[in-house]
Amino acid sequence: MEKVINLNNNNLAVDLDEFYSDLIEGEIQQEVGGYDPVKYAERFTITSYAKADLYLEKVKCLDIRARKYEESVKAKVDFLQSKIDQLKKELAVELEDINNNKSFFEKLLSDYFESLPKESKKESKTMWKYKLASGEIIKKKATQSIKCLDKENVLLQYVIMNAHDEYIKTKQELDWQGLKNDLKIKDNVIVNEKTGEIIEDVEDIVIEESPEKFEIKFKL
């Protein structure tokens, strides 16, 4: 039978205690799944001023609980974020130390490579190579390559104005690969070997310099 709380009842405090006990018991049953939703709803139907005020207080408490939980979670997130930031700083410091050590030993290997007699190094068109038990020390030769910075605009206009139709695709897209195959670098000047034309005053076609590069390869 449902309890009706009477505000004039001298046993109000006792009734409230029992009512809260019913609430707690119902919540526990709800959490473990052993309750009847219909009976549970009927049991807590508001039938008095006191019960309505009690439920209002319950909603207020739940709002406070939600706010405290949000604050707790935010504090945890802030703490974890501070840990993440700290770990990132530690990672940056560690990587800097690793890279400094790596650069130190690479410099020693580079100096050793330079001290070796020429005949002990294997030379190819693009590099010098020296084999060790754990890998190879490689020094790539400096190279020059032709690079188009804006092949869809300035260079396309150059090709159109000079009637090089063989480098123009049907949609007036520059055939950069075709043009590049005909271009060579001679005495730091770009020349079209097919026409003998010197390519100059074309802003977006330049000679890109690649310096000598030191590398280390490891055996797997």
PDB file of C-alpha atoms in Angstrom:
ATOM      1  CA  MET A   1       0.000   0.000   0.000  1.00  0.00           C
ATOM      2  CA  GLU A   2       1.367   3.416  -0.952  1.00  0.00           C
ATOM      3  CA  LYS A   3       2.556   5.756   1.765  1.00  0.00           C
ATOM      4  CA  VAL A   4       0.941   9.237   1.760  1.00  0.00           C
ATOM      5  CA  ILE A   5       3.009  11.807   3.592  1.00  0.00           C
ATOM      6  CA  ASN A   6       1.016  14.203   5.767  1.00  0.00           C
ATOM      7  CA  LEU A   7       2.769  17.489   6.519  1.00  0.00           C
ATOM      8  CA  ASN A   8       0.940  17.714   9.843  1.00  0.00           C
ATOM      9  CA  ASN A   9       1.959  14.245  10.849  1.00  0.00           C
ATOM     10  CA  ASN A  10       4.330  14.140  13.784  1.00  0.00           C
ATOM     11  CA  ASN A  11       5.948  11.106  12.201  1.00  0.00           C
ATOM     12  CA  LEU A  12       6.917  13.051   9.048  1.00  0.00           C
ATOM     13  CA  ALA A  13      10.632  12.517   9.608  1.00  0.00           C
ATOM     14  CA  VAL A  14      10.107   8.785   9.969  1.00  0.00           C
ATOM     15  CA  ASP A  15       7.932   8.670   6.840  1.00  0.00           C
ATOM     16  CA  LEU A  16      10.545  10.595   4.879  1.00  0.00           C
ATOM     17  CA  ASP A  17      13.248   8.188   6.006  1.00  0.00           C
ATOM     18  CA  GLU A  18      11.127   5.249   4.908  1.00  0.00           C
ATOM     19  CA  PHE A  19      10.349   6.959   1.618  1.00  0.00           C
ATOM     20  CA  TYR A  20      14.029   7.558   0.892  1.00  0.00           C
ATOM     21  CA  SER A  21      14.672   3.921   1.752  1.00  0.00           C
ATOM     22  CA  ASP A  22      12.045   2.934  -0.811  1.00  0.00           C
ATOM     23  CA  LEU A  23      13.710   5.167  -3.383  1.00  0.00           C
ATOM     24  CA  ILE A  24      17.127   3.685  -2.722  1.00  0.00           C
ATOM     25  CA  GLU A  25      15.760   0.147  -2.808  1.00  0.00           C
ATOM     26  CA  GLY A  26      14.006   0.856  -6.111  1.00  0.00           C
ATOM     27  CA  GLU A  27      17.169   2.340  -7.615  1.00  0.00           C
ATOM     28  CA  ILE A  28      19.180  -0.701  -6.554  1.00  0.00           C
ATOM     29  CA  GLN A  29      16.598  -3.043  -8.069  1.00  0.00           C
ATOM     30  CA  GLN A  30      16.636  -0.976 -11.250  1.00  0.00           C
ATOM     31  CA  GLU A  31      20.419  -1.244 -11.521  1.00  0.00           C
ATOM     32  CA  VAL A  32      20.428  -5.033 -11.120  1.00  0.00           C
ATOM     33  CA  GLY A  33      17.427  -5.432 -13.422  1.00  0.00           C
ATOM     34  CA  GLY A  34      15.138  -7.107 -10.872  1.00  0.00           C
ATOM     35  CA  TYR A  35      12.164  -4.764 -10.863  1.00  0.00           C
ATOM     36  CA  ASP A  36       8.779  -4.255 -12.539  1.00  0.00           C
ATOM     37  CA  PRO A  37       8.648  -0.834 -14.283  1.00  0.00           C
ATOM     38  CA  VAL A  38       4.851  -0.560 -13.962  1.00  0.00           C
ATOM     39  CA  LYS A  39       4.766  -1.337 -10.248  1.00  0.00           C
ATOM     40  CA  TYR A  40       7.814   0.862  -9.738  1.00  0.00           C
ATOM     41  CA  ALA A  41       6.055   3.794 -11.460  1.00  0.00           C
ATOM     42  CA  GLU A  42       2.844   3.287  -9.472  1.00  0.00           C
ATOM     43  CA  ARG A  43       4.785   3.102  -6.249  1.00  0.00           C
ATOM     44  CA  PHE A  44       6.243   6.553  -6.766  1.00  0.00           C
ATOM     45  CA  THR A  45       3.181   8.323  -8.172  1.00  0.00           C
ATOM     46  CA  ILE A  46       2.826  11.761  -6.601  1.00  0.00           C
ATOM     47  CA  THR A  47      -0.270  11.912  -4.412  1.00  0.00           C
ATOM     48  CA  SER A  48       0.594  14.714  -2.019  1.00  0.00           C
ATOM     49  CA  TYR A  49       2.260  18.095  -1.637  1.00  0.00           C
ATOM     50  CA  ALA A  50       5.010  16.553   0.448  1.00  0.00           C
ATOM     51  CA  LYS A  51       5.788  13.923  -2.143  1.00  0.00           C
ATOM     52  CA  ALA A  52       5.842  16.510  -4.935  1.00  0.00           C
ATOM     53  CA  ASP A  53       8.228  18.688  -2.942  1.00  0.00           C
ATOM     54  CA  LEU A  54      10.339  15.657  -2.150  1.00  0.00           C
ATOM     55  CA  TYR A  55      10.623  14.763  -5.818  1.00  0.00           C
ATOM     56  CA  LEU A  56      11.473  18.356  -6.644  1.00  0.00           C
ATOM     57  CA  GLU A  57      14.271  18.123  -4.105  1.00  0.00           C
ATOM     58  CA  LYS A  58      15.321  14.863  -5.729  1.00  0.00           C
ATOM     59  CA  VAL A  59      15.570  16.573  -9.152  1.00  0.00           C
ATOM     60  CA  LYS A  60      17.576  19.368  -7.557  1.00  0.00           C
ATOM     61  CA  CYS A  61      19.931  16.819  -6.025  1.00  0.00           C
ATOM     62  CA  LEU A  62      20.304  15.063  -9.380  1.00  0.00           C
ATOM     63  CA  ASP A  63      21.188  18.385 -11.039  1.00  0.00           C
ATOM     64  CA  ILE A  64      23.821  18.967  -8.368  1.00  0.00           C
ATOM     65  CA  ARG A  65      25.073  15.413  -8.844  1.00  0.00           C
ATOM     66  CA  ALA A  66      25.317  15.918 -12.617  1.00  0.00           C
ATOM     67  CA  ARG A  67      27.180  19.198 -12.182  1.00  0.00           C
ATOM     68  CA  LYS A  68      29.616  17.659  -9.708  1.00  0.00           C
ATOM     69  CA  TYR A  69      30.174  14.714 -12.028  1.00  0.00           C
ATOM     70  CA  GLU A  70      30.831  17.052 -14.961  1.00  0.00           C
ATOM     71  CA  GLU A  71      33.274  19.023 -12.830  1.00  0.00           C
ATOM     72  CA  SER A  72      34.959  15.796 -11.754  1.00  0.00           C
ATOM     73  CA  VAL A  73      35.279  14.555 -15.332  1.00  0.00           C
ATOM     74  CA  LYS A  74      36.559  17.948 -16.504  1.00  0.00           C
ATOM     75  CA  ALA A  75      39.168  17.915 -13.741  1.00  0.00           C
ATOM     76  CA  LYS A  76      40.265  14.437 -14.846  1.00  0.00           C
ATOM     77  CA  VAL A  77      40.395  15.536 -18.493  1.00  0.00           C
ATOM     78  CA  ASP A  78      42.455  18.609 -17.556  1.00  0.00           C
ATOM     79  CA  PHE A  79      44.776  16.410 -15.505  1.00  0.00           C
ATOM     80  CA  LEU A  80      45.165  13.889 -18.322  1.00  0.00           C
ATOM     81  CA  GLN A  81      45.709  16.700 -20.842  1.00  0.00           C
ATOM     82  CA  SER A  82      48.451  18.121 -18.641  1.00  0.00           C
ATOM     83  CA  LYS A  83      50.026  14.644 -18.543  1.00  0.00           C
ATOM     84  CA  ILE A  84      49.765  14.389 -22.337  1.00  0.00           C
ATOM     85  CA  ASP A  85      51.385  17.818 -22.729  1.00  0.00           C
ATOM     86  CA  GLN A  86      54.131  16.792 -20.323  1.00  0.00           C
ATOM     87  CA  LEU A  87      54.725  13.532 -22.210  1.00  0.00           C
ATOM     88  CA  LYS A  88      54.911  15.439 -25.503  1.00  0.00           C
ATOM     89  CA  LYS A  89      57.537  17.739 -24.008  1.00  0.00           C
ATOM     90  CA  GLU A  90      59.477  14.736 -22.700  1.00  0.00           C
ATOM     91  CA  LEU A  91      59.222  13.112 -26.135  1.00  0.00           C
ATOM     92  CA  ALA A  92      60.529  16.255 -27.832  1.00  0.00           C
ATOM     93  CA  VAL A  93      63.476  16.434 -25.420  1.00  0.00           C
ATOM     94  CA  GLU A  94      64.235  12.730 -25.879  1.00  0.00           C
ATOM     95  CA  LEU A  95      64.019  12.934 -29.681  1.00  0.00           C
ATOM     96  CA  GLU A  96      66.273  15.985 -29.689  1.00  0.00           C
ATOM     97  CA  ASP A  97      68.840  14.071 -27.640  1.00  0.00           C
ATOM     98  CA  ILE A  98      68.523  11.031 -29.925  1.00  0.00           C
ATOM     99  CA  ASN A  99      68.889  13.141 -33.077  1.00  0.00           C
ATOM    100  CA  ASN A 100      71.897  14.971 -31.632  1.00  0.00           C
ATOM    101  CA  ASN A 101      73.577  11.644 -30.874  1.00  0.00           C
ATOM    102  CA  LYS A 102      72.650  10.328 -34.311  1.00  0.00           C
ATOM    103  CA  SER A 103      74.090  13.431 -35.989  1.00  0.00           C
ATOM    104  CA  PHE A 104      77.275  13.051 -33.942  1.00  0.00           C
ATOM    105  CA  PHE A 105      77.890   9.472 -35.089  1.00  0.00           C
ATOM    106  CA  GLU A 106      76.847  10.252 -38.668  1.00  0.00           C
ATOM    107  CA  LYS A 107      79.435  13.041 -38.709  1.00  0.00           C
ATOM    108  CA  LEU A 108      82.094  10.604 -37.503  1.00  0.00           C
ATOM    109  CA  LEU A 109      81.114   8.140 -40.237  1.00  0.00           C
ATOM    110  CA  SER A 110      81.107  10.929 -42.821  1.00  0.00           C
ATOM    111  CA  ASP A 111      84.595  12.024 -41.760  1.00  0.00           C
ATOM    112  CA  TYR A 112      85.785   8.416 -41.917  1.00  0.00           C
ATOM    113  CA  PHE A 113      84.242   8.030 -45.370  1.00  0.00           C
ATOM    114  CA  GLU A 114      86.056  11.142 -46.608  1.00  0.00           C
ATOM    115  CA  SER A 115      89.361   9.834 -45.211  1.00  0.00           C
ATOM    116  CA  LEU A 116      89.152   6.584 -47.193  1.00  0.00           C
ATOM    117  CA  PRO A 117      91.197   6.231 -50.386  1.00  0.00           C
ATOM    118  CA  LYS A 118      89.173   6.698 -53.560  1.00  0.00           C
ATOM    119  CA  GLU A 119      89.783   3.139 -54.753  1.00  0.00           C
ATOM    120  CA  SER A 120      88.112   1.674 -51.647  1.00  0.00           C
ATOM    121  CA  LYS A 121      84.799   3.284 -52.559  1.00  0.00           C
ATOM    122  CA  LYS A 122      82.463   2.011 -55.242  1.00  0.00           C
ATOM    123  CA  GLU A 123      81.483   4.828 -57.592  1.00  0.00           C
ATOM    124  CA  SER A 124      78.403   4.936 -59.800  1.00  0.00           C
ATOM    125  CA  LYS A 125      76.811   7.671 -61.876  1.00  0.00           C
ATOM    126  CA  THR A 126      74.943   9.093 -58.900  1.00  0.00           C
ATOM    127  CA  MET A 127      76.885   8.112 -55.764  1.00  0.00           C
ATOM    128  CA  TRP A 128      79.920   6.774 -53.952  1.00  0.00           C
ATOM    129  CA  LYS A 129      79.425   3.761 -51.695  1.00  0.00           C
ATOM    130  CA  TYR A 130      81.455   2.017 -49.003  1.00  0.00           C
ATOM    131  CA  LYS A 131      80.296  -1.320 -47.582  1.00  0.00           C
ATOM    132  CA  LEU A 132      80.554  -2.324 -43.942  1.00  0.00           C
ATOM    133  CA  ALA A 133      79.391  -5.459 -42.141  1.00  0.00           C
ATOM    134  CA  SER A 134      76.288  -3.705 -40.780  1.00  0.00           C
ATOM    135  CA  GLY A 135      75.378  -1.703 -43.863  1.00  0.00           C
ATOM    136  CA  GLU A 136      76.656   0.916 -46.269  1.00  0.00           C
ATOM    137  CA  ILE A 137      77.925   4.471 -46.113  1.00  0.00           C
ATOM    138  CA  ILE A 138      76.643   6.390 -49.119  1.00  0.00           C
ATOM    139  CA  LYS A 139      77.475   9.812 -50.468  1.00  0.00           C
ATOM    140  CA  LYS A 140      75.179  10.944 -53.240  1.00  0.00           C
ATOM    141  CA  LYS A 141      76.612  13.202 -55.888  1.00  0.00           C
ATOM    142  CA  ALA A 142      75.270  16.702 -56.363  1.00  0.00           C
ATOM    143  CA  THR A 143      72.707  16.827 -59.144  1.00  0.00           C
ATOM    144  CA  GLN A 144      70.714  19.306 -61.166  1.00  0.00           C
ATOM    145  CA  SER A 145      67.133  18.749 -62.273  1.00  0.00           C
ATOM    146  CA  ILE A 146      64.576  20.870 -64.079  1.00  0.00           C
ATOM    147  CA  LYS A 147      61.546  21.789 -62.019  1.00  0.00           C
ATOM    148  CA  CYS A 148      58.387  23.562 -63.123  1.00  0.00           C
ATOM    149  CA  LEU A 149      56.920  25.669 -60.322  1.00  0.00           C
ATOM    150  CA  ASP A 150      53.655  26.517 -62.094  1.00  0.00           C
ATOM    151  CA  LYS A 151      53.296  24.325 -65.151  1.00  0.00           C
ATOM    152  CA  GLU A 152      49.579  24.995 -65.570  1.00  0.00           C
ATOM    153  CA  ASN A 153      49.897  28.764 -66.045  1.00  0.00           C
ATOM    154  CA  VAL A 154      53.123  30.577 -66.936  1.00  0.00           C
ATOM    155  CA  LEU A 155      54.840  27.648 -68.654  1.00  0.00           C
ATOM    156  CA  LEU A 156      51.669  26.747 -70.554  1.00  0.00           C
ATOM    157  CA  GLN A 157      51.473  30.291 -71.905  1.00  0.00           C
ATOM    158  CA  TYR A 158      55.112  30.050 -72.954  1.00  0.00           C
ATOM    159  CA  VAL A 159      54.428  26.834 -74.898  1.00  0.00           C
ATOM    160  CA  ILE A 160      51.351  28.356 -76.586  1.00  0.00           C
ATOM    161  CA  MET A 161      53.130  31.595 -77.554  1.00  0.00           C
ATOM    162  CA  ASN A 162      56.064  29.697 -79.054  1.00  0.00           C
ATOM    163  CA  ALA A 163      53.797  27.335 -81.017  1.00  0.00           C
ATOM    164  CA  HIS A 164      55.083  24.154 -79.403  1.00  0.00           C
ATOM    165  CA  ASP A 165      51.874  22.256 -80.113  1.00  0.00           C
ATOM    166  CA  GLU A 166      53.532  18.907 -79.438  1.00  0.00           C
ATOM    167  CA  TYR A 167      53.663  19.837 -75.747  1.00  0.00           C
ATOM    168  CA  ILE A 168      49.987  20.809 -75.555  1.00  0.00           C
ATOM    169  CA  LYS A 169      47.312  18.269 -74.742  1.00  0.00           C
ATOM    170  CA  THR A 170      43.850  18.429 -76.282  1.00  0.00           C
ATOM    171  CA  LYS A 171      42.407  20.328 -73.317  1.00  0.00           C
ATOM    172  CA  GLN A 172      45.333  22.751 -73.426  1.00  0.00           C
ATOM    173  CA  GLU A 173      47.029  21.062 -70.521  1.00  0.00           C
ATOM    174  CA  LEU A 174      50.788  21.280 -70.525  1.00  0.00           C
ATOM    175  CA  ASP A 175      52.591  18.041 -71.421  1.00  0.00           C
ATOM    176  CA  TRP A 176      55.264  18.756 -68.870  1.00  0.00           C
ATOM    177  CA  GLN A 177      56.808  15.308 -69.082  1.00  0.00           C
ATOM    178  CA  GLY A 178      57.192  15.585 -72.835  1.00  0.00           C
ATOM    179  CA  LEU A 179      58.712  19.046 -72.605  1.00  0.00           C
ATOM    180  CA  LYS A 180      60.960  18.033 -69.727  1.00  0.00           C
ATOM    181  CA  ASN A 181      62.349  15.101 -71.729  1.00  0.00           C
ATOM    182  CA  ASP A 182      63.530  17.558 -74.381  1.00  0.00           C
ATOM    183  CA  LEU A 183      65.086  19.978 -71.886  1.00  0.00           C
ATOM    184  CA  LYS A 184      68.689  19.666 -70.754  1.00  0.00           C
ATOM    185  CA  ILE A 185      70.970  21.709 -68.537  1.00  0.00           C
ATOM    186  CA  LYS A 186      74.063  23.052 -70.288  1.00  0.00           C
ATOM    187  CA  ASP A 187      76.397  25.418 -68.467  1.00  0.00           C
ATOM    188  CA  ASN A 188      73.655  26.224 -65.957  1.00  0.00           C
ATOM    189  CA  VAL A 189      71.253  27.151 -68.744  1.00  0.00           C
ATOM    190  CA  ILE A 190      68.101  25.225 -69.713  1.00  0.00           C
ATOM    191  CA  VAL A 191      68.126  24.283 -73.395  1.00  0.00           C
ATOM    192  CA  ASN A 192      65.508  22.566 -75.545  1.00  0.00           C
ATOM    193  CA  GLU A 193      67.681  20.000 -77.334  1.00  0.00           C
ATOM    194  CA  LYS A 194      64.999  19.408 -79.926  1.00  0.00           C
ATOM    195  CA  THR A 195      64.854  23.041 -81.072  1.00  0.00           C
ATOM    196  CA  GLY A 196      68.142  24.431 -79.733  1.00  0.00           C
ATOM    197  CA  GLU A 197      66.133  27.111 -77.962  1.00  0.00           C
ATOM    198  CA  ILE A 198      67.427  28.514 -74.664  1.00  0.00           C
ATOM    199  CA  ILE A 199      64.686  28.673 -72.049  1.00  0.00           C
ATOM    200  CA  GLU A 200      64.995  31.947 -70.201  1.00  0.00           C
ATOM    201  CA  ASP A 201      62.729  34.610 -68.742  1.00  0.00           C
ATOM    202  CA  VAL A 202      60.176  31.926 -67.896  1.00  0.00           C
ATOM    203  CA  GLU A 203      59.576  32.526 -64.214  1.00  0.00           C
ATOM    204  CA  ASP A 204      58.247  29.117 -63.230  1.00  0.00           C
ATOM    205  CA  ILE A 205      60.822  26.877 -64.859  1.00  0.00           C
ATOM    206  CA  VAL A 206      64.038  26.802 -62.879  1.00  0.00           C
ATOM    207  CA  ILE A 207      67.131  24.722 -62.211  1.00  0.00           C
ATOM    208  CA  GLU A 208      66.782  22.996 -58.860  1.00  0.00           C
ATOM    209  CA  GLU A 209      70.068  22.306 -57.121  1.00  0.00           C
ATOM    210  CA  SER A 210      70.418  19.121 -55.039  1.00  0.00           C
ATOM    211  CA  PRO A 211      73.551  19.154 -52.878  1.00  0.00           C
ATOM    212  CA  GLU A 212      75.627  16.108 -52.040  1.00  0.00           C
ATOM    213  CA  LYS A 213      73.766  13.928 -49.557  1.00  0.00           C
ATOM    214  CA  PHE A 214      75.179  11.598 -46.946  1.00  0.00           C
ATOM    215  CA  GLU A 215      73.162   8.453 -46.164  1.00  0.00           C
ATOM    216  CA  ILE A 216      73.459   5.260 -44.158  1.00  0.00           C
ATOM    217  CA  LYS A 217      71.718   2.012 -45.121  1.00  0.00           C
ATOM    218  CA  PHE A 218      71.219  -0.924 -42.783  1.00  0.00           C
ATOM    219  CA  LYS A 219      71.015  -4.572 -43.693  1.00  0.00           C
ATOM    220  CA  LEU A 220      67.734  -6.226 -42.767  1.00  0.00           C
TER     221      LEU A 220
END
